[in-house]
Coordinates of C-alpha atoms and ligand atoms in Angstrom, one line a residue:
X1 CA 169.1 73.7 211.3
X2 CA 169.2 75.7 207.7
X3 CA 172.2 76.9 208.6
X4 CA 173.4 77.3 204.7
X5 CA 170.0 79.1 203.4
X6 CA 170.6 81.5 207.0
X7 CA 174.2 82.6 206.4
X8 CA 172.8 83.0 202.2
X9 CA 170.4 85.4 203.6
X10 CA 172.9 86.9 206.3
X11 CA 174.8 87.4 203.1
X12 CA 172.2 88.7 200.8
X13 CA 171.3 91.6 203.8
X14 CA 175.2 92.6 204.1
X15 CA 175.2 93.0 200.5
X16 CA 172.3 95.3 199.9
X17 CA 172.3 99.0 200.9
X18 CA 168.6 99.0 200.7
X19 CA 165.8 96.5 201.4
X20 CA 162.2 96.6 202.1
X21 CA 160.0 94.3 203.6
X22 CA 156.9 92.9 202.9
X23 CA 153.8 90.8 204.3
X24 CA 150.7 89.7 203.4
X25 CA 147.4 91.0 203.0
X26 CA 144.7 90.8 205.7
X27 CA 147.8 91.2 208.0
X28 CA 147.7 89.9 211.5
X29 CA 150.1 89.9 214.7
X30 CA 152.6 87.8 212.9
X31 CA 153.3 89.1 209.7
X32 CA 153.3 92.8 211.4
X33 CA 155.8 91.2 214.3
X34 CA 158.2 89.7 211.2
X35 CA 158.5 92.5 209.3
X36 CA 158.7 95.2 212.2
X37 CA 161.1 93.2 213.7
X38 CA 163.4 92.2 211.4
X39 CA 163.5 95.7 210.0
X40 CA 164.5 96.8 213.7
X41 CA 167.2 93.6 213.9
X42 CA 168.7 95.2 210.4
X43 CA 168.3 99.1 211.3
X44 CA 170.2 98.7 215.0
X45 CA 172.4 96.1 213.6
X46 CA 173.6 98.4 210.3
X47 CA 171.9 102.0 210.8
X48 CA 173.6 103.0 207.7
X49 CA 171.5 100.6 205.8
X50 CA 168.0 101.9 204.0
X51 CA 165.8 99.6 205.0
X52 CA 161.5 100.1 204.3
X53 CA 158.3 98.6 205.4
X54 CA 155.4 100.1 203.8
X55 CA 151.7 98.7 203.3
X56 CA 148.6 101.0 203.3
X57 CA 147.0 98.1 205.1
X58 CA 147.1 98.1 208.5
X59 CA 145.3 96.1 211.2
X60 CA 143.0 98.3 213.6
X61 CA 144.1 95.7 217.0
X62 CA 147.9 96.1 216.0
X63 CA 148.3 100.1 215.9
X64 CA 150.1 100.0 219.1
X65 CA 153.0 99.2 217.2
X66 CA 153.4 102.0 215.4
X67 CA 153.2 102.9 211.8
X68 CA 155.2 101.8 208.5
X69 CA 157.1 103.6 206.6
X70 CA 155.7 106.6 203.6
X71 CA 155.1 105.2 200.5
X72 CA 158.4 106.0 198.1
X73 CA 158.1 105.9 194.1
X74 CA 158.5 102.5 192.2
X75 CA 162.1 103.3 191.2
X76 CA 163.2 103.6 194.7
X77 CA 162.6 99.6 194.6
X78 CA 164.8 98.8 191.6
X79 CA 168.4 97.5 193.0
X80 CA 167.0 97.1 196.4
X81 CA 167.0 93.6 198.2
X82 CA 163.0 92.7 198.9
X83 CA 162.2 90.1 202.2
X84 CA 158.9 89.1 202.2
X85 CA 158.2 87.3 205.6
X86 CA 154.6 85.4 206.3
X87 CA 153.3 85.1 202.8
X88 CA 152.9 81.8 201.1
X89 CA 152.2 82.6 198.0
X90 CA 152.8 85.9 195.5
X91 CA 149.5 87.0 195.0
X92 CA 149.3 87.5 198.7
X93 CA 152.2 89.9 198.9
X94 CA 150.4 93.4 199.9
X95 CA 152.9 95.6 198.7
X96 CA 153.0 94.3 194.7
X97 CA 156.4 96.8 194.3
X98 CA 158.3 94.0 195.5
X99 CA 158.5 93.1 191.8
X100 CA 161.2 96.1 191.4
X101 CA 163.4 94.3 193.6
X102 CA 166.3 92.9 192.3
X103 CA 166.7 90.1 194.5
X104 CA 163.7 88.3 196.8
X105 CA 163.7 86.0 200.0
X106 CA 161.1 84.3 200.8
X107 CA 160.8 83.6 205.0
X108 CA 157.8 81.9 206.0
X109 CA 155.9 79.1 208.1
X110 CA 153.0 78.1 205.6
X111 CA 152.5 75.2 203.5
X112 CA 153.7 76.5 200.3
X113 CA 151.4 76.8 197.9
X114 CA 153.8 77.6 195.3
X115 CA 157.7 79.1 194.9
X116 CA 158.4 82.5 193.9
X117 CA 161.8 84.1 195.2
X118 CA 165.4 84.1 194.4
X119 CA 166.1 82.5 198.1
X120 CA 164.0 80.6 200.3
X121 CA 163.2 79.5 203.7
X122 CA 160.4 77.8 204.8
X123 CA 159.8 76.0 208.2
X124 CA 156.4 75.0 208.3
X125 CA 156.2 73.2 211.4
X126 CA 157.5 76.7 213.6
X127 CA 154.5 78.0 215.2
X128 CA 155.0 81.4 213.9
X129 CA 157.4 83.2 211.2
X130 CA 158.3 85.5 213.9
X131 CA 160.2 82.1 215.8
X132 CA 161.8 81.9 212.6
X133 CA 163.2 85.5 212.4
X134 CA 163.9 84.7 216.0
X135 CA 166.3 81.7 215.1
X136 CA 168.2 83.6 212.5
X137 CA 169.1 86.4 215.2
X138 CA 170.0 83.2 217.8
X139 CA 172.3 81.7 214.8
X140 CA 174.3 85.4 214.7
X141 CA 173.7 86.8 217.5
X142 CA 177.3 87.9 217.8
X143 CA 176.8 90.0 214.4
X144 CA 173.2 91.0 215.4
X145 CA 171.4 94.0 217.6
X146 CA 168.3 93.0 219.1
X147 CA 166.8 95.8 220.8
X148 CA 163.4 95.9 223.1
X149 CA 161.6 97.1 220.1
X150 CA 162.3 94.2 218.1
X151 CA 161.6 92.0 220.5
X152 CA 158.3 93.7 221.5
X153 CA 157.3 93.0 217.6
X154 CA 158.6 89.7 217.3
X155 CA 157.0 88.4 220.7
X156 CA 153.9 90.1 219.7
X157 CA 153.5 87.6 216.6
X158 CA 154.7 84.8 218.3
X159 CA 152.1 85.2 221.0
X160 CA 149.7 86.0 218.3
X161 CA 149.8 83.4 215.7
X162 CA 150.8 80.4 218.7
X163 CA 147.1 81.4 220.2
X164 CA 149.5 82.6 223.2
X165 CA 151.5 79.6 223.4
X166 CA 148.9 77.0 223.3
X167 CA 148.8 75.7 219.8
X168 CA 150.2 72.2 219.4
X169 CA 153.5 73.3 217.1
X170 CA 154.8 75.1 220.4
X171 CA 157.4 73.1 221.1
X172 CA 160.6 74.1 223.0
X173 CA 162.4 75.8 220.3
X174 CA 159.3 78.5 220.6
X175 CA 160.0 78.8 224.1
X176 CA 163.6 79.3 223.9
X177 CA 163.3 81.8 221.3
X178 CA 160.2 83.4 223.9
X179 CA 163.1 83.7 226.2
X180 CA 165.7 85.5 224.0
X181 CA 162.8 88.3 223.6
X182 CA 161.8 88.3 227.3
X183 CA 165.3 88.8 228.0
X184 CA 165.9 91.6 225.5
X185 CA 163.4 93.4 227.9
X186 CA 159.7 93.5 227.0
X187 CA 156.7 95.4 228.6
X188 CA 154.3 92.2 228.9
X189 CA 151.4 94.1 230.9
X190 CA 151.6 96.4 228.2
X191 CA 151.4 93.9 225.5
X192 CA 148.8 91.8 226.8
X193 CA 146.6 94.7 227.8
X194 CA 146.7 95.7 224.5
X195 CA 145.8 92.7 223.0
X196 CA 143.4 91.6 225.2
X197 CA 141.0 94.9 226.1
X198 CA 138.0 95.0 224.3
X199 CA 135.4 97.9 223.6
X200 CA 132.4 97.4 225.6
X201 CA 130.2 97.8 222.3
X202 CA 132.1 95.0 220.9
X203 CA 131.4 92.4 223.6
X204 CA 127.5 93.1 222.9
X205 CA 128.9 91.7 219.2
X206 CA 130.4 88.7 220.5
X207 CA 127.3 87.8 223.0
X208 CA 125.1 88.4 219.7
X209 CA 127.6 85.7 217.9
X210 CA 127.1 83.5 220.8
X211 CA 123.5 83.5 220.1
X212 CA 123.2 83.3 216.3
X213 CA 126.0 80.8 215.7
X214 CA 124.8 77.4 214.6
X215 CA 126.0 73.7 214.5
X216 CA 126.3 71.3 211.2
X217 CA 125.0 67.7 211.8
X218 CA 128.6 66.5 212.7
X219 CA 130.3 69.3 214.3
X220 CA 131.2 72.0 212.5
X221 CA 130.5 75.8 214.2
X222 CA 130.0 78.1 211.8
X223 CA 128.1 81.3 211.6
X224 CA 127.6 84.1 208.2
X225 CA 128.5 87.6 209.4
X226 CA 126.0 89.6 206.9
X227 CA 126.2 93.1 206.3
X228 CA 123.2 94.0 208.3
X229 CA 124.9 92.4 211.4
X230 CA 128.1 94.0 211.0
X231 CA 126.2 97.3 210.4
X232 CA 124.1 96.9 213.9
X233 CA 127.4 96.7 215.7
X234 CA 129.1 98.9 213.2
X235 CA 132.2 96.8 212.8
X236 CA 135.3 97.6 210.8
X237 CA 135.5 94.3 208.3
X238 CA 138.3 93.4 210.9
X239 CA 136.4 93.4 213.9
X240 CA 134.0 90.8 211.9
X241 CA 136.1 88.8 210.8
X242 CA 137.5 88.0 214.6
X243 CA 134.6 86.7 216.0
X244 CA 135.7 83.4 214.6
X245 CA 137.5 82.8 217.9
X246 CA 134.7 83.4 219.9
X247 CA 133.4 79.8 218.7
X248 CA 136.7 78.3 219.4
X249 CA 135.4 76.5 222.6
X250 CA 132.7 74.2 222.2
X251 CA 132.9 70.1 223.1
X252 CA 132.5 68.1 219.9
X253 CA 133.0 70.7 217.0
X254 CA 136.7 70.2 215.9
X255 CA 136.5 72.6 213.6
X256 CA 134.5 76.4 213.4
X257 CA 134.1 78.8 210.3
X258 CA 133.0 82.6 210.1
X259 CA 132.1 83.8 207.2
X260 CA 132.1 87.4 206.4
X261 CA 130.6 89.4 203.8
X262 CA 132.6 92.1 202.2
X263 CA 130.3 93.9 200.6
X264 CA 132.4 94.1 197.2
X265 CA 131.2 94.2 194.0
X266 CA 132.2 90.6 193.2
X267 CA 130.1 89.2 196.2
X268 CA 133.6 87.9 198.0
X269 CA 132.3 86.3 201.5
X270 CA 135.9 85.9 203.1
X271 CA 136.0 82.7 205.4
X272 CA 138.0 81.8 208.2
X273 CA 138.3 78.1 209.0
X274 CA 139.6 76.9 212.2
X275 CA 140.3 73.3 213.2
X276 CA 141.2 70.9 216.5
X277 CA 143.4 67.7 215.5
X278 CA 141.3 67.3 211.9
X279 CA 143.5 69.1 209.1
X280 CA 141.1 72.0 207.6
X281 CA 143.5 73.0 204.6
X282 CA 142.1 71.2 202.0
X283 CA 139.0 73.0 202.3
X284 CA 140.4 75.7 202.7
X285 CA 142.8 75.3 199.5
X286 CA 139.5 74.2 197.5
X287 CA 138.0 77.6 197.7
X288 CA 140.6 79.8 196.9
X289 CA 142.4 79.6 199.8
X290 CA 145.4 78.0 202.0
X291 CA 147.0 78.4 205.3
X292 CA 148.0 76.0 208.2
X293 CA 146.7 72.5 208.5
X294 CA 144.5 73.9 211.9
X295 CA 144.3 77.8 210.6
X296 CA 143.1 78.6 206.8
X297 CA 141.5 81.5 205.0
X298 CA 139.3 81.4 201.9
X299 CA 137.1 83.1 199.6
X300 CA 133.5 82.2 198.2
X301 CA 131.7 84.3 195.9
X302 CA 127.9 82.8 197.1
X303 CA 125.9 81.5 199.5
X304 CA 125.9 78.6 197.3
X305 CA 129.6 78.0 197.6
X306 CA 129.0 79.2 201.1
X307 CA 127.1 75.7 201.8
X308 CA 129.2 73.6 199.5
X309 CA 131.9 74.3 201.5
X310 CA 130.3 73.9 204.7
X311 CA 128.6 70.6 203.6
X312 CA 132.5 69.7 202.7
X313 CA 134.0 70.5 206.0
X314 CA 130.9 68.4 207.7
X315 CA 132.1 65.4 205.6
X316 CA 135.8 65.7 206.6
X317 CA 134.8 66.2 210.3
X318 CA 132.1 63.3 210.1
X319 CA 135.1 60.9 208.6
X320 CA 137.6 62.4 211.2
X321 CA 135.2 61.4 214.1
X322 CA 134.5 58.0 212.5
X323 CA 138.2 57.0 212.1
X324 CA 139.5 58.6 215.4
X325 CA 139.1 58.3 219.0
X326 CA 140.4 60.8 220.6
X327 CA 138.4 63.8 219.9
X328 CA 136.9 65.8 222.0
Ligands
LIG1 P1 143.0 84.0 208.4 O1 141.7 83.3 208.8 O2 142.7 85.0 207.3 O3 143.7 84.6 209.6 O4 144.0 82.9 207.8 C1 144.5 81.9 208.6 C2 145.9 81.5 208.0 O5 145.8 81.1 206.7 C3 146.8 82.7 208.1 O6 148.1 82.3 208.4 C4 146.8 83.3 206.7 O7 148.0 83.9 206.3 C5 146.5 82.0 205.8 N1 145.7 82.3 204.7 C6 144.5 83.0 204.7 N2 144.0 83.1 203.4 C7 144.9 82.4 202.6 C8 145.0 82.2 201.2 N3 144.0 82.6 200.4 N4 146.0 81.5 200.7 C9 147.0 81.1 201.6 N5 147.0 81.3 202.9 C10 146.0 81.9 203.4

């Protein structure tokens, strides 16, 4: 499938001498994985190719993986190729030198929100943008090096962003690119322990989010992550922000929302909305935000817009229960 748009960007990467990557802000497993791991497909593959991934931002959870690159100056960007992999739309692009680039490709798995770049390719069904990079190496993999590291970064997001394989756009494509990685040789106990240990402090959090979270009349989890709480349990804006699966479990809400104060100046509470079967997006897409139909991330600026958006998602999951059966 896309086999023209994959041997354009084949192309584009033989071409250029230097490229950098870039993801998107808030990063997570998968846009870490994609970038890391398509930088390592093109350093093993041509090591006498430049090739840069640098972001000050960095996601506490994903430090096992190593650091990016040192910052170089603007000009170093002019004439290079730029890949940005996982980011929907522009103003979500963490590293804003990609405008230097001469040339920019656009690899992702969201529903675009709008075009930018000079190339294009978008699957939005593949459960992660990881699978994607994954495919591309499949469709050369005569040309292309995969080594363990870039398959330890590219299963890492795919296990990540799939909710480890469970997430209803698995299909067997995502388990056939699983196995090119596994067979590349990956350290799986390592991985998982990695992901999954928590700090003992932070568990007190989580049992404390048990407790406070509450329940809109039709189903919707949600619970407001305040400054005072995150100070009590003295949590990195990050570690806040991932309690949201922590209410991912309970019979009858087909959809649960954290919201998280950011302390800024503006009064930004960032939200994460989650969703079973009912499509969350539009909410999401109302409030300065986007994502996946079952995975989105906004931004309100009150606790009025806090509610109207709550009372919102209550509606849509009040309709989705009247017009469906199979809910659970
Ligand atoms: P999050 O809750 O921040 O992990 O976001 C869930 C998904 O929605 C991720 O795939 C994000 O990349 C995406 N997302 C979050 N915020 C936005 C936004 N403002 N615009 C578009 N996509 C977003």
């Amino acid at each position: 499938m896309n086999l023209e748009i994959k041997q354009k960007i084949l192309q584009k990467i033989k071409e250029y001498d230097r490229i950098f990557l870039f993801r998107h802000i808030r990063n997570d497993g998968d846009c870490v994985g994609a970038t890391k791991g398509l930088k390592e497909l093109i350093r093993a593959t041509w090591p006498e190719k430049e090739v840069y991934l640098i972001d000050d931002d960095y996601a506490e959870y994903l430090e096992f993986l190593g650091p990016d690159d040192a910052p170089v100056i603007p000009s170093e960007y002019c004439g290079a190729l730029g890949i940005v992999l996982d980011t929907a739309s522009e103003n979500r692009i963490s590293n804003k030198n990609y405008q230097f680039c001469k040339e920019l490709i656009k690899i992702d798995h969201h529903i675009p929100i709008e075009t930018y770049g000079d190339l294009v390719w978008v699957e939005e069904e593949r459960s992660s943008c990881c699978e994607i990079v994954v495919d591309f190496y499949q469709t050369f993999r005569d040309e292309l090096v995969l080594t363990s590291a870039a398959a330890t970064y590219l299963y890492t997001g795919m296990v990540t962003d799939s909710g480890r394989f469970k997430y209803g756009s698995v299909n067997g494509d995502t388990m056939r690119a699983a196995a090119t990685l596994l067979d590349a040789g990956i350290d799986t106990d390592m991985l998982f322990a990695q992901l999954y240990l928590e700090d003992f402090e932070y568990l007190k959090f989580k049992a404390y989010v048990y407790e406070q979270m509450q329940i809109t009349e039709n189903g919707v989890a949600y619970l407001y992550v305040d400054k005072a709480m995150q100070e009590k349990f003295n949590l990195t804006l990050e570690q806040a922000s991932a309690c949201v699966n922590t209410m991912d479990k309970i019979r009858g809400c087909i959809s649960w929302i954290v919201f998280i104060d950011t302390g800024n100046a503006d009064g930004a509470i960032r939200v994460r909305l989650r969703s079973r079967f009912v499509h969350i997006n539009p909410i999401a897409e109302k409030h300065n935000g986007g994502g996946h139909a079952c995975a989105s991330g906004a931004t309100v600026y009150s606790r009025e817009e806090m509610q109207t958006l709550l009372q919102e998602a209550d509606a849509l999951v009040k309709e989705y229960k009247e017009t469906h059966e199979d809910w659970l």
